[in-house]
CSV table of C-alpha atoms in Angstrom, one decimal:
chain,number,residue,atom,x,y,z
U,1,UNK,CA,87.6,113.7,77.0
U,2,UNK,CA,84.6,111.6,77.9
U,3,UNK,CA,84.7,111.2,81.7
U,4,UNK,CA,82.7,108.0,81.7
U,5,UNK,CA,83.5,104.3,80.9
U,6,UNK,CA,81.1,101.3,80.7
U,7,UNK,CA,80.9,99.5,84.0
U,8,UNK,CA,80.6,95.7,84.5
U,9,UNK,CA,76.9,96.0,83.5
U,10,UNK,CA,77.6,98.0,80.4
U,11,UNK,CA,76.2,101.2,81.8
U,12,UNK,CA,78.4,104.4,81.9
U,13,UNK,CA,80.1,105.3,85.2
U,14,UNK,CA,82.8,107.8,86.1
U,15,UNK,CA,86.0,106.9,84.4
U,16,UNK,CA,88.0,106.7,87.7
U,17,UNK,CA,85.9,103.6,88.6
U,18,UNK,CA,88.2,101.5,86.4
U,19,UNK,CA,91.3,102.4,88.4
U,20,UNK,CA,90.8,99.8,91.2
U,21,UNK,CA,88.5,96.8,91.9
U,22,UNK,CA,87.1,98.4,95.0
U,23,UNK,CA,86.0,101.6,93.2
U,24,UNK,CA,82.8,100.5,91.4
U,25,UNK,CA,81.0,99.5,94.6
U,26,UNK,CA,82.2,102.6,96.4
U,27,UNK,CA,81.2,104.8,93.5
U,28,UNK,CA,77.8,103.3,93.2
U,29,UNK,CA,76.8,103.2,96.9
U,30,UNK,CA,78.8,105.9,98.7
U,31,UNK,CA,80.6,108.6,96.7
U,32,UNK,CA,78.4,111.7,96.3
U,33,UNK,CA,75.5,110.5,98.4
U,34,UNK,CA,74.6,112.8,101.3
U,35,UNK,CA,75.7,111.9,104.8
U,36,UNK,CA,74.3,113.3,108.1
U,37,UNK,CA,76.0,110.9,110.5
U,38,UNK,CA,78.7,112.5,112.6
U,39,UNK,CA,80.7,109.4,112.9
U,40,UNK,CA,80.8,108.9,109.1
U,41,UNK,CA,81.7,112.5,108.5
U,42,UNK,CA,84.5,112.4,111.1
U,43,UNK,CA,85.8,109.1,109.6
U,44,UNK,CA,85.9,110.6,106.2
U,45,UNK,CA,87.7,113.7,107.4
U,46,UNK,CA,90.3,111.5,109.1
U,47,UNK,CA,90.7,109.2,106.1
U,48,UNK,CA,91.1,112.2,103.7
U,49,UNK,CA,93.8,113.4,106.0
U,50,UNK,CA,95.6,110.1,105.9
U,51,UNK,CA,95.3,110.1,102.1
U,52,UNK,CA,97.3,113.4,101.8
U,53,UNK,CA,100.2,112.6,99.5
U,54,UNK,CA,98.8,109.1,98.8
U,55,UNK,CA,96.0,107.7,96.7
U,56,UNK,CA,92.4,107.0,97.7
U,57,UNK,CA,92.9,103.5,96.4
U,58,UNK,CA,95.5,102.9,99.1
U,59,UNK,CA,93.2,104.3,101.8
U,60,UNK,CA,90.1,102.5,100.7
U,61,UNK,CA,91.9,99.2,100.6
U,62,UNK,CA,92.9,99.8,104.3
U,63,UNK,CA,89.6,101.3,105.4
U,64,UNK,CA,88.5,98.3,107.5
U,65,UNK,CA,91.9,98.2,109.2
U,66,UNK,CA,91.6,101.9,110.0
U,67,UNK,CA,88.1,101.3,111.4
U,68,UNK,CA,89.4,98.6,113.7
U,69,UNK,CA,92.4,100.6,114.8
U,70,UNK,CA,90.4,103.7,115.5
U,71,UNK,CA,87.5,101.9,117.2
U,72,UNK,CA,85.0,102.7,114.4
U,73,UNK,CA,86.0,106.4,114.4
U,74,UNK,CA,83.8,107.0,117.4
U,75,UNK,CA,84.7,110.6,118.2
U,76,UNK,CA,84.7,110.4,122.0
U,77,UNK,CA,86.8,107.2,121.9
U,78,UNK,CA,89.4,108.6,119.6
U,79,UNK,CA,89.5,111.9,121.6
U,80,UNK,CA,90.5,109.9,124.6
U,81,UNK,CA,93.4,108.2,122.9
U,82,UNK,CA,96.6,108.3,125.0
U,83,UNK,CA,100.3,108.1,124.1
U,84,UNK,CA,100.0,104.3,124.3
U,85,UNK,CA,97.4,104.4,121.6
U,86,UNK,CA,99.7,106.4,119.4
U,87,UNK,CA,102.5,103.8,119.8
U,88,UNK,CA,99.9,101.0,119.1
U,89,UNK,CA,98.9,102.7,115.9
U,90,UNK,CA,102.5,103.3,114.8
U,91,UNK,CA,103.1,99.5,114.9
U,92,UNK,CA,99.9,98.6,113.1
U,93,UNK,CA,100.9,97.5,109.6
U,94,UNK,CA,97.3,97.6,108.4
U,95,UNK,CA,97.1,101.4,108.4
U,96,UNK,CA,99.2,104.3,107.3
U,97,UNK,CA,101.8,104.6,110.0
U,98,UNK,CA,102.5,108.3,109.9
U,99,UNK,CA,102.8,109.9,113.3
U,100,UNK,CA,101.7,113.4,112.2
U,101,UNK,CA,98.5,112.0,110.6
U,102,UNK,CA,97.8,109.8,113.6
U,103,UNK,CA,98.2,112.6,116.0
U,104,UNK,CA,96.1,114.9,113.7
U,105,UNK,CA,93.2,112.3,113.9
U,106,UNK,CA,93.3,112.4,117.7
U,107,UNK,CA,93.5,116.1,117.8
U,108,UNK,CA,90.7,116.4,115.3
U,109,UNK,CA,88.5,114.2,117.4
U,110,UNK,CA,89.0,116.6,120.3
U,111,UNK,CA,88.3,119.6,118.0
U,112,UNK,CA,85.2,117.7,116.8
U,113,UNK,CA,84.0,117.5,120.4
U,114,UNK,CA,84.4,121.2,120.8
U,115,UNK,CA,82.6,121.9,117.5
U,116,UNK,CA,79.7,119.6,118.5
U,117,UNK,CA,79.4,121.3,121.8
U,118,UNK,CA,79.2,124.7,120.1
U,119,UNK,CA,77.2,123.9,117.0
U,120,UNK,CA,75.0,120.9,118.0
U,121,UNK,CA,76.5,118.4,115.6
U,122,UNK,CA,79.3,118.0,113.2
U,123,UNK,CA,76.7,117.4,110.5
U,124,UNK,CA,74.9,120.6,111.1
U,125,UNK,CA,78.2,122.5,110.9
U,126,UNK,CA,79.3,120.8,107.7
U,127,UNK,CA,76.0,121.2,105.9
U,128,UNK,CA,75.9,124.9,106.6
U,129,UNK,CA,78.8,125.0,104.1
U,130,UNK,CA,77.0,123.3,101.3
U,131,UNK,CA,78.1,125.2,98.2
U,132,UNK,CA,75.8,126.7,95.6
U,133,UNK,CA,75.1,124.5,92.6
U,134,UNK,CA,77.9,124.8,89.9
U,135,UNK,CA,80.2,126.8,92.1
U,136,UNK,CA,83.2,124.7,91.1
U,137,UNK,CA,82.3,124.4,87.4
U,138,UNK,CA,81.6,121.2,85.4
U,139,UNK,CA,81.9,117.8,87.2
U,140,UNK,CA,85.4,116.7,88.0
U,141,UNK,CA,86.9,119.9,86.6
U,142,UNK,CA,88.3,121.2,89.9
U,143,UNK,CA,90.2,120.1,93.0
U,144,UNK,CA,89.2,123.1,95.2
U,145,UNK,CA,86.4,125.6,95.3
U,146,UNK,CA,85.7,128.9,97.1
U,147,UNK,CA,83.6,126.9,99.7
U,148,UNK,CA,86.3,124.3,100.3
U,149,UNK,CA,88.8,127.1,100.9
U,150,UNK,CA,86.4,128.8,103.3
U,151,UNK,CA,85.6,125.6,105.2
U,152,UNK,CA,89.3,124.7,105.4
U,153,UNK,CA,90.2,128.1,106.8
U,154,UNK,CA,87.5,127.9,109.4
U,155,UNK,CA,88.5,124.4,110.5
U,156,UNK,CA,92.1,125.4,110.7
U,157,UNK,CA,91.1,128.4,112.8
U,158,UNK,CA,89.3,126.0,115.1
U,159,UNK,CA,92.5,123.9,115.5
U,160,UNK,CA,91.9,121.1,113.1
U,161,UNK,CA,94.9,119.6,111.2
U,162,UNK,CA,95.3,118.0,107.7
U,163,UNK,CA,92.2,119.8,106.5
U,164,UNK,CA,93.5,121.9,103.5
U,165,UNK,CA,91.3,123.1,100.7
U,166,UNK,CA,92.0,120.1,98.4
U,167,UNK,CA,91.3,117.6,101.3
U,168,UNK,CA,88.1,119.4,102.1
U,169,UNK,CA,87.0,119.5,98.5
U,170,UNK,CA,87.4,115.7,98.3
U,171,UNK,CA,85.5,115.3,101.5
U,172,UNK,CA,82.6,117.4,100.1
U,173,UNK,CA,82.6,115.3,96.9
U,174,UNK,CA,82.4,112.1,98.8
U,175,UNK,CA,79.9,113.2,101.4
U,176,UNK,CA,77.4,114.5,98.9
U,177,UNK,CA,77.8,118.2,99.5
U,178,UNK,CA,78.7,118.3,95.8
U,179,UNK,CA,77.4,115.9,93.1
U,180,UNK,CA,80.6,115.6,91.1
U,181,UNK,CA,79.6,112.4,89.2
U,182,UNK,CA,80.3,112.9,85.5
U,183,UNK,CA,77.6,113.9,83.2
U,184,UNK,CA,76.2,110.7,81.7
U,185,UNK,CA,77.2,108.6,84.7
U,186,UNK,CA,74.3,106.4,85.9
U,187,UNK,CA,75.0,107.2,89.5
U,188,UNK,CA,74.8,111.0,89.0
U,189,UNK,CA,71.0,110.8,88.9
U,190,UNK,CA,70.8,108.5,91.9
U,191,UNK,CA,73.0,110.8,93.9
U,192,UNK,CA,70.8,113.8,92.9
U,193,UNK,CA,67.6,111.9,94.0
U,194,UNK,CA,69.2,111.1,97.3
U,195,UNK,CA,70.1,114.7,97.8
U,196,UNK,CA,66.6,115.8,96.9
U,197,UNK,CA,65.2,113.5,99.6
U,198,UNK,CA,67.8,114.4,102.1
U,199,UNK,CA,66.9,116.5,105.2
U,200,UNK,CA,69.7,118.9,105.9
U,201,UNK,CA,70.8,118.7,109.5
U,202,UNK,CA,70.1,121.8,111.6
């Protein structure tokens, strides 16, 4: 099956763009483009955790609410959240009110602090796990990969939560460690150009 559909401008884009009105802009400007900013990487790991069992459409529609509730996903701020913050978040109708996921985000902020202290930055750690080209097969043909399994295991070993292999694979797709835009998608080439110009954090 063709994995592209014409977008609003008539040019082919990944078929999933047609699933929600928020998707085309997200697809064209974010998904698959490389990210080296620790805050954005942490935000995405948290949001992927909140997505577990839900759809990305639900999370993307609530993303600005999540950003407000979690103070822009500043790692040090979230790491300092207290029980009163958990109660505040559990009453916030603008986000996903799941105690386990809320507590995981706070825990993961603290684990991110540990990781940054040990590795220099979250970005440097994440990009050391960039998979070899084609590891997971043709675009959008897999939901996990050997690298996502390996990275998931290492994060779990470090005490992170809600970071299973599928969650990590989706994170890698979104943050540009994998260019999983469909063959023929107009954004695939743009993402590839961005990766070629990207300086991998060390």
